[in-house]
């Protein structure tokens, strides 16, 4: 693997009439990384993926995948990428094995190579025991494995996965991620969109898109250092309390609390560095009933994106 | 974007389409059985031969000759004498009430007039509101009258006509409408089935989301199109032979010309029909649009191609529109070969036009099909 980025976009823009779905998107993704692409529904995630795969023509800007221009060298791009779309898009009336045969032929793999590769991806995804089953009869999790198997058949070096874990059960979700990690460890670059923060936490790099604009991208560590996320001179505490709403209201009234957000039974408070944690504990104790834990924490991914989105809407 | 000829993935698409088609037994059965069923139904329905037309009569003569006339009418296949009227007024009422289409009025002294060679007149009332029946019924009545007069007396040289016009029917001497309609139906049915199946094929994948997955592979547009077309072309060929066999053996329409030429030109027509289906499928964004477009293309094909209505009698604009329809040429070809034994020397203009139209439809659909969404 060279040092050249696997994916590189410069000013990528997609406009439908007056509506700008993706605006001036610039990013670089190193080979061998798992890039988590996050953002609310309709923020432009799928359109970005489709532009990078050559399915949607960009209105402006350019993008390179594996060193090939997605518009001018679309044929080379298609040979070197795998794509797993948001909804299951293989043939329900074909068996697992027939779907694999079709995609093997689509990539012009010779008969022996096709057999070897089908074998390999069936082993990798564990789908061999369903080889003779119609794809339409598989459960959601197995359909995703089949889709992944088809996407990996021609040994692409970059794979785009558009919400691969949407609508599948937690165990299948965990299994799929384990699979993705093993792929990345072999040098494959994965571009994954997701809504799950725990999945995002497992990515080596992240991007956050909101209303068509890439708000931030980079490693999690780098994102945490962003001035909009961690204001200089502040620290972040997680406070586990008994009565969440009164505690939240109380925290909002405290002058030294810069920001407060509810996460389940926890409050995440951004507090002036100078204020000792005991003071926060005392100030919240009455309203909260009792405080079960108070820890200093690093901003989570959710904290990062909440902060970035707020900073954007405030601007 | 490359609009070049890229056959990549042709084998893959062909493989997949054959699995689809063989797996969906119901659709396959319908695609193969429907044409024959349609041919039989339409073949009989559009039978314009006038037979067993309900007729009434009024016999005011009641002489020997009048009974011979009635016997002759009864003996013919054309008329069924279902009612005897008592008066002229009743005859009229029977026609107005649509109880009969034809009425024969035998006046008093009819037999005597025949005997005296004074020339007897027998009046035939025909319900002209149904022109399909009226004209043939009228002709049939004249024919029966003519035969009868020849039979009745020694040839009477009344007025030797200076110009003796005698028509002789070349081809289809029995004037059976099946001979005219059934070969045409072969073309119409082939078009119906293939355009429909083809039109739904690509747009169906667009709707199911499988098209995007297919388009991120190196499959070329040409490969995709040809891979999709070929299985349906195979169905079209099977349909063609089935319908042709039904034409010959069920409707007894013999093929006067070369069967081999007919088969080759049917394949040529299939290219045009599939091209039309493909064009619809490339342009339509969903299956409902594709269905409506197919419908929009089918009706003019049937009405303007000369399948039912004589194109020479249409306004010039409609005639010109007909030239844009592949079926127009195929009808000329199939009728030419089946009924008149025509060959290449007579048919080449139609063949050329149909081929050009077919290639145009195929290539334009490949070009209109955009690999990338706008």
PDB file of C-alpha atoms in Angstrom, chain B residues 56-269:
ATOM      1  CA  UNK B  56     -86.968 -12.581 -42.076  1.00  0.00           C
ATOM      2  CA  UNK B  57     -89.141 -12.917 -45.131  1.00  0.00           C
ATOM      3  CA  UNK B  58     -92.521 -11.953 -46.477  1.00  0.00           C
ATOM      4  CA  UNK B  59     -94.034 -14.204 -49.090  1.00  0.00           C
ATOM      5  CA  UNK B  60     -96.987 -12.563 -50.844  1.00  0.00           C
ATOM      6  CA  UNK B  61     -96.610 -14.765 -53.859  1.00  0.00           C
ATOM      7  CA  UNK B  62     -96.752 -18.297 -52.486  1.00  0.00           C
ATOM      8  CA  UNK B  63     -96.063 -19.668 -55.910  1.00  0.00           C
ATOM      9  CA  UNK B  64     -93.652 -22.494 -56.767  1.00  0.00           C
ATOM     10  CA  UNK B  65     -90.765 -20.171 -57.571  1.00  0.00           C
ATOM     11  CA  UNK B  66     -91.113 -18.274 -54.306  1.00  0.00           C
ATOM     12  CA  UNK B  67     -90.619 -21.529 -52.408  1.00  0.00           C
ATOM     13  CA  UNK B  68     -87.567 -22.332 -54.479  1.00  0.00           C
ATOM     14  CA  UNK B  69     -86.124 -18.942 -53.558  1.00  0.00           C
ATOM     15  CA  UNK B  70     -86.742 -19.569 -49.886  1.00  0.00           C
ATOM     16  CA  UNK B  71     -85.260 -23.058 -50.145  1.00  0.00           C
ATOM     17  CA  UNK B  72     -82.178 -21.645 -51.796  1.00  0.00           C
ATOM     18  CA  UNK B  73     -81.844 -19.089 -48.993  1.00  0.00           C
ATOM     19  CA  UNK B  74     -82.304 -21.783 -46.361  1.00  0.00           C
ATOM     20  CA  UNK B  75     -79.751 -24.012 -48.069  1.00  0.00           C
ATOM     21  CA  UNK B  76     -77.128 -21.271 -47.999  1.00  0.00           C
ATOM     22  CA  UNK B  77     -74.869 -20.768 -45.032  1.00  0.00           C
ATOM     23  CA  UNK B  78     -75.251 -17.063 -45.166  1.00  0.00           C
ATOM     24  CA  UNK B  79     -78.780 -16.636 -43.954  1.00  0.00           C
ATOM     25  CA  UNK B  80     -80.962 -18.169 -41.300  1.00  0.00           C
ATOM     26  CA  UNK B  81     -84.618 -17.535 -42.026  1.00  0.00           C
ATOM     27  CA  UNK B  82     -85.815 -17.056 -38.490  1.00  0.00           C
ATOM     28  CA  UNK B  83     -89.076 -15.181 -38.962  1.00  0.00           C
ATOM     29  CA  UNK B  84     -91.898 -15.013 -41.467  1.00  0.00           C
ATOM     30  CA  UNK B  85     -93.614 -11.651 -41.544  1.00  0.00           C
ATOM     31  CA  UNK B  86     -97.237 -11.023 -42.459  1.00  0.00           C
ATOM     32  CA  UNK B  87     -96.747  -7.544 -43.880  1.00  0.00           C
ATOM     33  CA  UNK B  88     -94.134  -5.080 -45.132  1.00  0.00           C
ATOM     34  CA  UNK B  89     -94.633  -3.029 -41.989  1.00  0.00           C
ATOM     35  CA  UNK B  90     -93.790  -6.056 -39.901  1.00  0.00           C
ATOM     36  CA  UNK B  91     -90.619  -6.638 -41.950  1.00  0.00           C
ATOM     37  CA  UNK B  92     -89.496  -3.124 -41.157  1.00  0.00           C
ATOM     38  CA  UNK B  93     -90.317  -3.519 -37.491  1.00  0.00           C
ATOM     39  CA  UNK B  94     -88.230  -6.702 -37.331  1.00  0.00           C
ATOM     40  CA  UNK B  95     -85.230  -4.852 -38.689  1.00  0.00           C
ATOM     41  CA  UNK B  96     -85.709  -1.796 -36.502  1.00  0.00           C
ATOM     42  CA  UNK B  97     -86.065  -4.015 -33.455  1.00  0.00           C
ATOM     43  CA  UNK B  98     -82.779  -5.700 -34.425  1.00  0.00           C
ATOM     44  CA  UNK B  99     -84.436  -9.116 -34.562  1.00  0.00           C
ATOM     45  CA  UNK B 100     -83.062  -9.627 -38.046  1.00  0.00           C
ATOM     46  CA  UNK B 101     -80.396  -7.972 -40.149  1.00  0.00           C
ATOM     47  CA  UNK B 102     -81.857  -8.838 -43.519  1.00  0.00           C
ATOM     48  CA  UNK B 103     -85.397  -9.169 -44.858  1.00  0.00           C
ATOM     49  CA  UNK B 104     -86.540 -10.707 -48.134  1.00  0.00           C
ATOM     50  CA  UNK B 105     -89.720  -9.373 -49.639  1.00  0.00           C
ATOM     51  CA  UNK B 106     -91.305 -11.606 -52.301  1.00  0.00           C
ATOM     52  CA  UNK B 107     -94.067  -9.599 -54.005  1.00  0.00           C
ATOM     53  CA  UNK B 108     -97.326 -10.991 -55.452  1.00  0.00           C
ATOM     54  CA  UNK B 109     -97.080 -12.429 -58.960  1.00  0.00           C
ATOM     55  CA  UNK B 110     -93.411 -13.220 -58.446  1.00  0.00           C
ATOM     56  CA  UNK B 111     -93.722 -16.782 -59.746  1.00  0.00           C
ATOM     57  CA  UNK B 112     -95.882 -15.680 -62.621  1.00  0.00           C
ATOM     58  CA  UNK B 113     -93.435 -12.972 -63.607  1.00  0.00           C
ATOM     59  CA  UNK B 114     -90.628 -15.505 -63.651  1.00  0.00           C
ATOM     60  CA  UNK B 115     -92.705 -17.870 -65.730  1.00  0.00           C
ATOM     61  CA  UNK B 116     -93.553 -15.109 -68.191  1.00  0.00           C
ATOM     62  CA  UNK B 117     -89.907 -14.082 -68.342  1.00  0.00           C
ATOM     63  CA  UNK B 118     -90.915 -10.577 -67.506  1.00  0.00           C
ATOM     64  CA  UNK B 119     -88.145 -10.310 -64.997  1.00  0.00           C
ATOM     65  CA  UNK B 120     -89.246 -10.781 -61.453  1.00  0.00           C
ATOM     66  CA  UNK B 121     -88.098  -8.475 -58.709  1.00  0.00           C
ATOM     67  CA  UNK B 122     -87.361  -9.631 -55.251  1.00  0.00           C
ATOM     68  CA  UNK B 123     -86.604  -6.955 -52.712  1.00  0.00           C
ATOM     69  CA  UNK B 124     -83.863  -7.365 -50.143  1.00  0.00           C
ATOM     70  CA  UNK B 125     -83.890  -5.067 -47.129  1.00  0.00           C
ATOM     71  CA  UNK B 126     -80.540  -4.830 -45.432  1.00  0.00           C
ATOM     72  CA  UNK B 127     -79.859  -3.200 -42.060  1.00  0.00           C
ATOM     73  CA  UNK B 128     -77.132  -0.776 -43.063  1.00  0.00           C
ATOM     74  CA  UNK B 129     -76.376   0.289 -39.492  1.00  0.00           C
ATOM     75  CA  UNK B 130     -73.922  -2.564 -39.173  1.00  0.00           C
ATOM     76  CA  UNK B 131     -71.730  -2.063 -42.196  1.00  0.00           C
ATOM     77  CA  UNK B 132     -69.624  -5.113 -41.413  1.00  0.00           C
ATOM     78  CA  UNK B 133     -72.643  -7.306 -42.025  1.00  0.00           C
ATOM     79  CA  UNK B 134     -74.584  -5.212 -44.513  1.00  0.00           C
ATOM     80  CA  UNK B 135     -72.196  -5.204 -47.424  1.00  0.00           C
ATOM     81  CA  UNK B 136     -71.366  -8.921 -47.413  1.00  0.00           C
ATOM     82  CA  UNK B 137     -75.028  -9.814 -46.820  1.00  0.00           C
ATOM     83  CA  UNK B 138     -76.067  -7.697 -49.744  1.00  0.00           C
ATOM     84  CA  UNK B 139     -73.437  -9.336 -51.949  1.00  0.00           C
ATOM     85  CA  UNK B 140     -74.470 -12.783 -50.785  1.00  0.00           C
ATOM     86  CA  UNK B 141     -78.110 -12.074 -51.562  1.00  0.00           C
ATOM     87  CA  UNK B 142     -77.200 -10.950 -55.077  1.00  0.00           C
ATOM     88  CA  UNK B 143     -75.112 -14.059 -55.565  1.00  0.00           C
ATOM     89  CA  UNK B 144     -77.934 -16.333 -54.518  1.00  0.00           C
ATOM     90  CA  UNK B 145     -80.320 -14.468 -56.804  1.00  0.00           C
ATOM     91  CA  UNK B 146     -77.885 -14.763 -59.681  1.00  0.00           C
ATOM     92  CA  UNK B 147     -77.406 -18.464 -59.168  1.00  0.00           C
ATOM     93  CA  UNK B 148     -81.135 -18.961 -59.006  1.00  0.00           C
ATOM     94  CA  UNK B 149     -81.873 -17.109 -62.229  1.00  0.00           C
ATOM     95  CA  UNK B 150     -79.230 -19.145 -64.017  1.00  0.00           C
ATOM     96  CA  UNK B 151     -80.886 -22.266 -62.725  1.00  0.00           C
ATOM     97  CA  UNK B 152     -84.460 -21.296 -63.425  1.00  0.00           C
ATOM     98  CA  UNK B 153     -84.610 -20.675 -67.057  1.00  0.00           C
ATOM     99  CA  UNK B 154     -82.812 -21.058 -70.322  1.00  0.00           C
ATOM    100  CA  UNK B 155     -80.313 -18.242 -70.669  1.00  0.00           C
ATOM    101  CA  UNK B 156     -82.243 -15.141 -71.443  1.00  0.00           C
ATOM    102  CA  UNK B 157     -80.333 -12.785 -73.558  1.00  0.00           C
ATOM    103  CA  UNK B 158     -81.962  -9.672 -72.305  1.00  0.00           C
ATOM    104  CA  UNK B 159     -79.451  -6.949 -72.831  1.00  0.00           C
ATOM    105  CA  UNK B 160     -76.073  -8.057 -74.091  1.00  0.00           C
ATOM    106  CA  UNK B 161     -73.703  -5.915 -72.085  1.00  0.00           C
ATOM    107  CA  UNK B 162     -70.996  -4.209 -74.013  1.00  0.00           C
ATOM    108  CA  UNK B 163     -68.568  -4.180 -71.182  1.00  0.00           C
ATOM    109  CA  UNK B 164     -68.541  -7.442 -69.366  1.00  0.00           C
ATOM    110  CA  UNK B 165     -66.887  -6.922 -66.022  1.00  0.00           C
ATOM    111  CA  UNK B 166     -65.984 -10.081 -64.269  1.00  0.00           C
ATOM    112  CA  UNK B 167     -63.947 -10.010 -61.113  1.00  0.00           C
ATOM    113  CA  UNK B 168     -61.747 -12.885 -60.231  1.00  0.00           C
ATOM    114  CA  UNK B 169     -60.330 -13.115 -56.726  1.00  0.00           C
ATOM    115  CA  UNK B 170     -56.618 -13.690 -56.707  1.00  0.00           C
ATOM    116  CA  UNK B 171     -55.269 -15.025 -53.394  1.00  0.00           C
ATOM    117  CA  UNK B 172     -57.698 -15.876 -50.680  1.00  0.00           C
ATOM    118  CA  UNK B 173     -60.458 -16.713 -53.204  1.00  0.00           C
ATOM    119  CA  UNK B 174     -62.883 -17.639 -50.466  1.00  0.00           C
ATOM    120  CA  UNK B 175     -62.431 -14.134 -49.040  1.00  0.00           C
ATOM    121  CA  UNK B 176     -61.970 -15.636 -45.624  1.00  0.00           C
ATOM    122  CA  UNK B 177     -61.215 -12.872 -43.168  1.00  0.00           C
ATOM    123  CA  UNK B 178     -59.153 -15.282 -41.065  1.00  0.00           C
ATOM    124  CA  UNK B 179     -56.595 -15.271 -43.854  1.00  0.00           C
ATOM    125  CA  UNK B 180     -56.324 -11.532 -43.583  1.00  0.00           C
ATOM    126  CA  UNK B 181     -56.408 -11.167 -39.812  1.00  0.00           C
ATOM    127  CA  UNK B 182     -54.551 -14.164 -38.464  1.00  0.00           C
ATOM    128  CA  UNK B 183     -51.184 -13.428 -40.121  1.00  0.00           C
ATOM    129  CA  UNK B 184     -51.542  -9.864 -38.853  1.00  0.00           C
ATOM    130  CA  UNK B 185     -52.269 -11.180 -35.398  1.00  0.00           C
ATOM    131  CA  UNK B 186     -48.961 -13.023 -35.460  1.00  0.00           C
ATOM    132  CA  UNK B 187     -47.239  -9.656 -35.603  1.00  0.00           C
ATOM    133  CA  UNK B 188     -49.520  -7.923 -33.106  1.00  0.00           C
ATOM    134  CA  UNK B 189     -49.172 -10.671 -30.510  1.00  0.00           C
ATOM    135  CA  UNK B 190     -45.410 -10.860 -30.851  1.00  0.00           C
ATOM    136  CA  UNK B 191     -45.195  -7.137 -30.292  1.00  0.00           C
ATOM    137  CA  UNK B 192     -47.550  -7.160 -27.297  1.00  0.00           C
ATOM    138  CA  UNK B 193     -45.674  -9.840 -25.380  1.00  0.00           C
ATOM    139  CA  UNK B 194     -42.128  -8.752 -26.101  1.00  0.00           C
ATOM    140  CA  UNK B 195     -42.629  -5.019 -25.595  1.00  0.00           C
ATOM    141  CA  UNK B 196     -44.368  -5.602 -22.279  1.00  0.00           C
ATOM    142  CA  UNK B 197     -41.801  -8.014 -20.883  1.00  0.00           C
ATOM    143  CA  UNK B 198     -38.913  -5.918 -22.082  1.00  0.00           C
ATOM    144  CA  UNK B 199     -40.344  -2.627 -20.880  1.00  0.00           C
ATOM    145  CA  UNK B 200     -40.697  -3.906 -17.346  1.00  0.00           C
ATOM    146  CA  UNK B 201     -37.293  -5.543 -17.116  1.00  0.00           C
ATOM    147  CA  UNK B 202     -34.865  -2.690 -16.515  1.00  0.00           C
ATOM    148  CA  UNK B 203     -37.280  -0.374 -14.776  1.00  0.00           C
ATOM    149  CA  UNK B 204     -38.132  -3.285 -12.465  1.00  0.00           C
ATOM    150  CA  UNK B 205     -34.521  -3.424 -11.362  1.00  0.00           C
ATOM    151  CA  UNK B 206     -34.473   0.323 -10.966  1.00  0.00           C
ATOM    152  CA  UNK B 207     -37.418   0.068  -8.603  1.00  0.00           C
ATOM    153  CA  UNK B 208     -36.030  -2.884  -6.656  1.00  0.00           C
ATOM    154  CA  UNK B 209     -32.752  -1.015  -6.138  1.00  0.00           C
ATOM    155  CA  UNK B 210     -30.793  -3.820  -7.776  1.00  0.00           C
ATOM    156  CA  UNK B 211     -29.840  -1.591 -10.700  1.00  0.00           C
ATOM    157  CA  UNK B 212     -27.481   0.547  -8.599  1.00  0.00           C
ATOM    158  CA  UNK B 213     -25.753  -2.558  -7.295  1.00  0.00           C
ATOM    159  CA  UNK B 214     -25.401  -3.754 -10.862  1.00  0.00           C
ATOM    160  CA  UNK B 215     -24.070  -0.419 -12.098  1.00  0.00           C
ATOM    161  CA  UNK B 216     -21.188  -0.275  -9.615  1.00  0.00           C
ATOM    162  CA  UNK B 217     -19.823  -3.403 -11.291  1.00  0.00           C
ATOM    163  CA  UNK B 218     -17.891  -3.117 -14.569  1.00  0.00           C
ATOM    164  CA  UNK B 219     -20.948  -4.359 -16.519  1.00  0.00           C
ATOM    165  CA  UNK B 220     -21.184  -2.279 -19.710  1.00  0.00           C
ATOM    166  CA  UNK B 221     -24.407  -0.715 -20.917  1.00  0.00           C
ATOM    167  CA  UNK B 222     -24.316  -2.736 -24.133  1.00  0.00           C
ATOM    168  CA  UNK B 223     -23.645  -5.924 -22.205  1.00  0.00           C
ATOM    169  CA  UNK B 224     -26.534  -5.167 -19.886  1.00  0.00           C
ATOM    170  CA  UNK B 225     -28.935  -4.374 -22.716  1.00  0.00           C
ATOM    171  CA  UNK B 226     -28.041  -7.385 -24.849  1.00  0.00           C
ATOM    172  CA  UNK B 227     -28.087  -9.697 -21.858  1.00  0.00           C
ATOM    173  CA  UNK B 228     -31.581  -8.475 -21.086  1.00  0.00           C
ATOM    174  CA  UNK B 229     -32.825  -8.599 -24.661  1.00  0.00           C
ATOM    175  CA  UNK B 230     -31.645 -12.065 -25.635  1.00  0.00           C
ATOM    176  CA  UNK B 231     -33.786 -14.151 -23.237  1.00  0.00           C
ATOM    177  CA  UNK B 232     -36.883 -12.208 -24.246  1.00  0.00           C
ATOM    178  CA  UNK B 233     -35.940 -12.591 -27.872  1.00  0.00           C
ATOM    179  CA  UNK B 234     -35.866 -16.348 -27.260  1.00  0.00           C
ATOM    180  CA  UNK B 235     -39.363 -16.180 -25.785  1.00  0.00           C
ATOM    181  CA  UNK B 236     -40.451 -14.104 -28.758  1.00  0.00           C
ATOM    182  CA  UNK B 237     -39.109 -16.705 -31.191  1.00  0.00           C
ATOM    183  CA  UNK B 238     -40.895 -19.544 -29.381  1.00  0.00           C
ATOM    184  CA  UNK B 239     -44.081 -17.467 -29.400  1.00  0.00           C
ATOM    185  CA  UNK B 240     -43.665 -16.807 -33.075  1.00  0.00           C
ATOM    186  CA  UNK B 241     -43.415 -20.483 -33.987  1.00  0.00           C
ATOM    187  CA  UNK B 242     -46.343 -21.373 -31.727  1.00  0.00           C
ATOM    188  CA  UNK B 243     -48.554 -18.700 -33.220  1.00  0.00           C
ATOM    189  CA  UNK B 244     -47.482 -19.596 -36.742  1.00  0.00           C
ATOM    190  CA  UNK B 245     -48.288 -23.261 -36.123  1.00  0.00           C
ATOM    191  CA  UNK B 246     -51.703 -22.306 -34.754  1.00  0.00           C
ATOM    192  CA  UNK B 247     -52.302 -20.167 -37.833  1.00  0.00           C
ATOM    193  CA  UNK B 248     -51.558 -23.036 -40.185  1.00  0.00           C
ATOM    194  CA  UNK B 249     -53.153 -25.901 -38.344  1.00  0.00           C
ATOM    195  CA  UNK B 250     -55.988 -24.327 -36.369  1.00  0.00           C
ATOM    196  CA  UNK B 251     -57.077 -21.612 -38.783  1.00  0.00           C
ATOM    197  CA  UNK B 252     -55.992 -23.486 -41.888  1.00  0.00           C
ATOM    198  CA  UNK B 253     -54.164 -20.504 -43.367  1.00  0.00           C
ATOM    199  CA  UNK B 254     -51.451 -21.912 -45.627  1.00  0.00           C
ATOM    200  CA  UNK B 255     -48.139 -20.113 -46.033  1.00  0.00           C
ATOM    201  CA  UNK B 256     -47.855 -19.318 -49.725  1.00  0.00           C
ATOM    202  CA  UNK B 257     -44.280 -18.029 -49.632  1.00  0.00           C
ATOM    203  CA  UNK B 258     -40.992 -19.042 -48.030  1.00  0.00           C
ATOM    204  CA  UNK B 259     -41.220 -20.091 -44.392  1.00  0.00           C
ATOM    205  CA  UNK B 260     -37.485 -19.545 -43.976  1.00  0.00           C
ATOM    206  CA  UNK B 261     -37.742 -15.937 -45.112  1.00  0.00           C
ATOM    207  CA  UNK B 262     -40.677 -15.387 -42.781  1.00  0.00           C
ATOM    208  CA  UNK B 263     -38.675 -16.694 -39.819  1.00  0.00           C
ATOM    209  CA  UNK B 264     -35.702 -14.479 -40.579  1.00  0.00           C
ATOM    210  CA  UNK B 265     -37.905 -11.412 -40.958  1.00  0.00           C
ATOM    211  CA  UNK B 266     -39.794 -12.249 -37.775  1.00  0.00           C
ATOM    212  CA  UNK B 267     -36.448 -12.166 -35.969  1.00  0.00           C
ATOM    213  CA  UNK B 268     -35.802  -8.809 -37.596  1.00  0.00           C
ATOM    214  CA  UNK B 269     -39.175  -7.582 -36.334  1.00  0.00           C
TER     215      UNK B 269
END
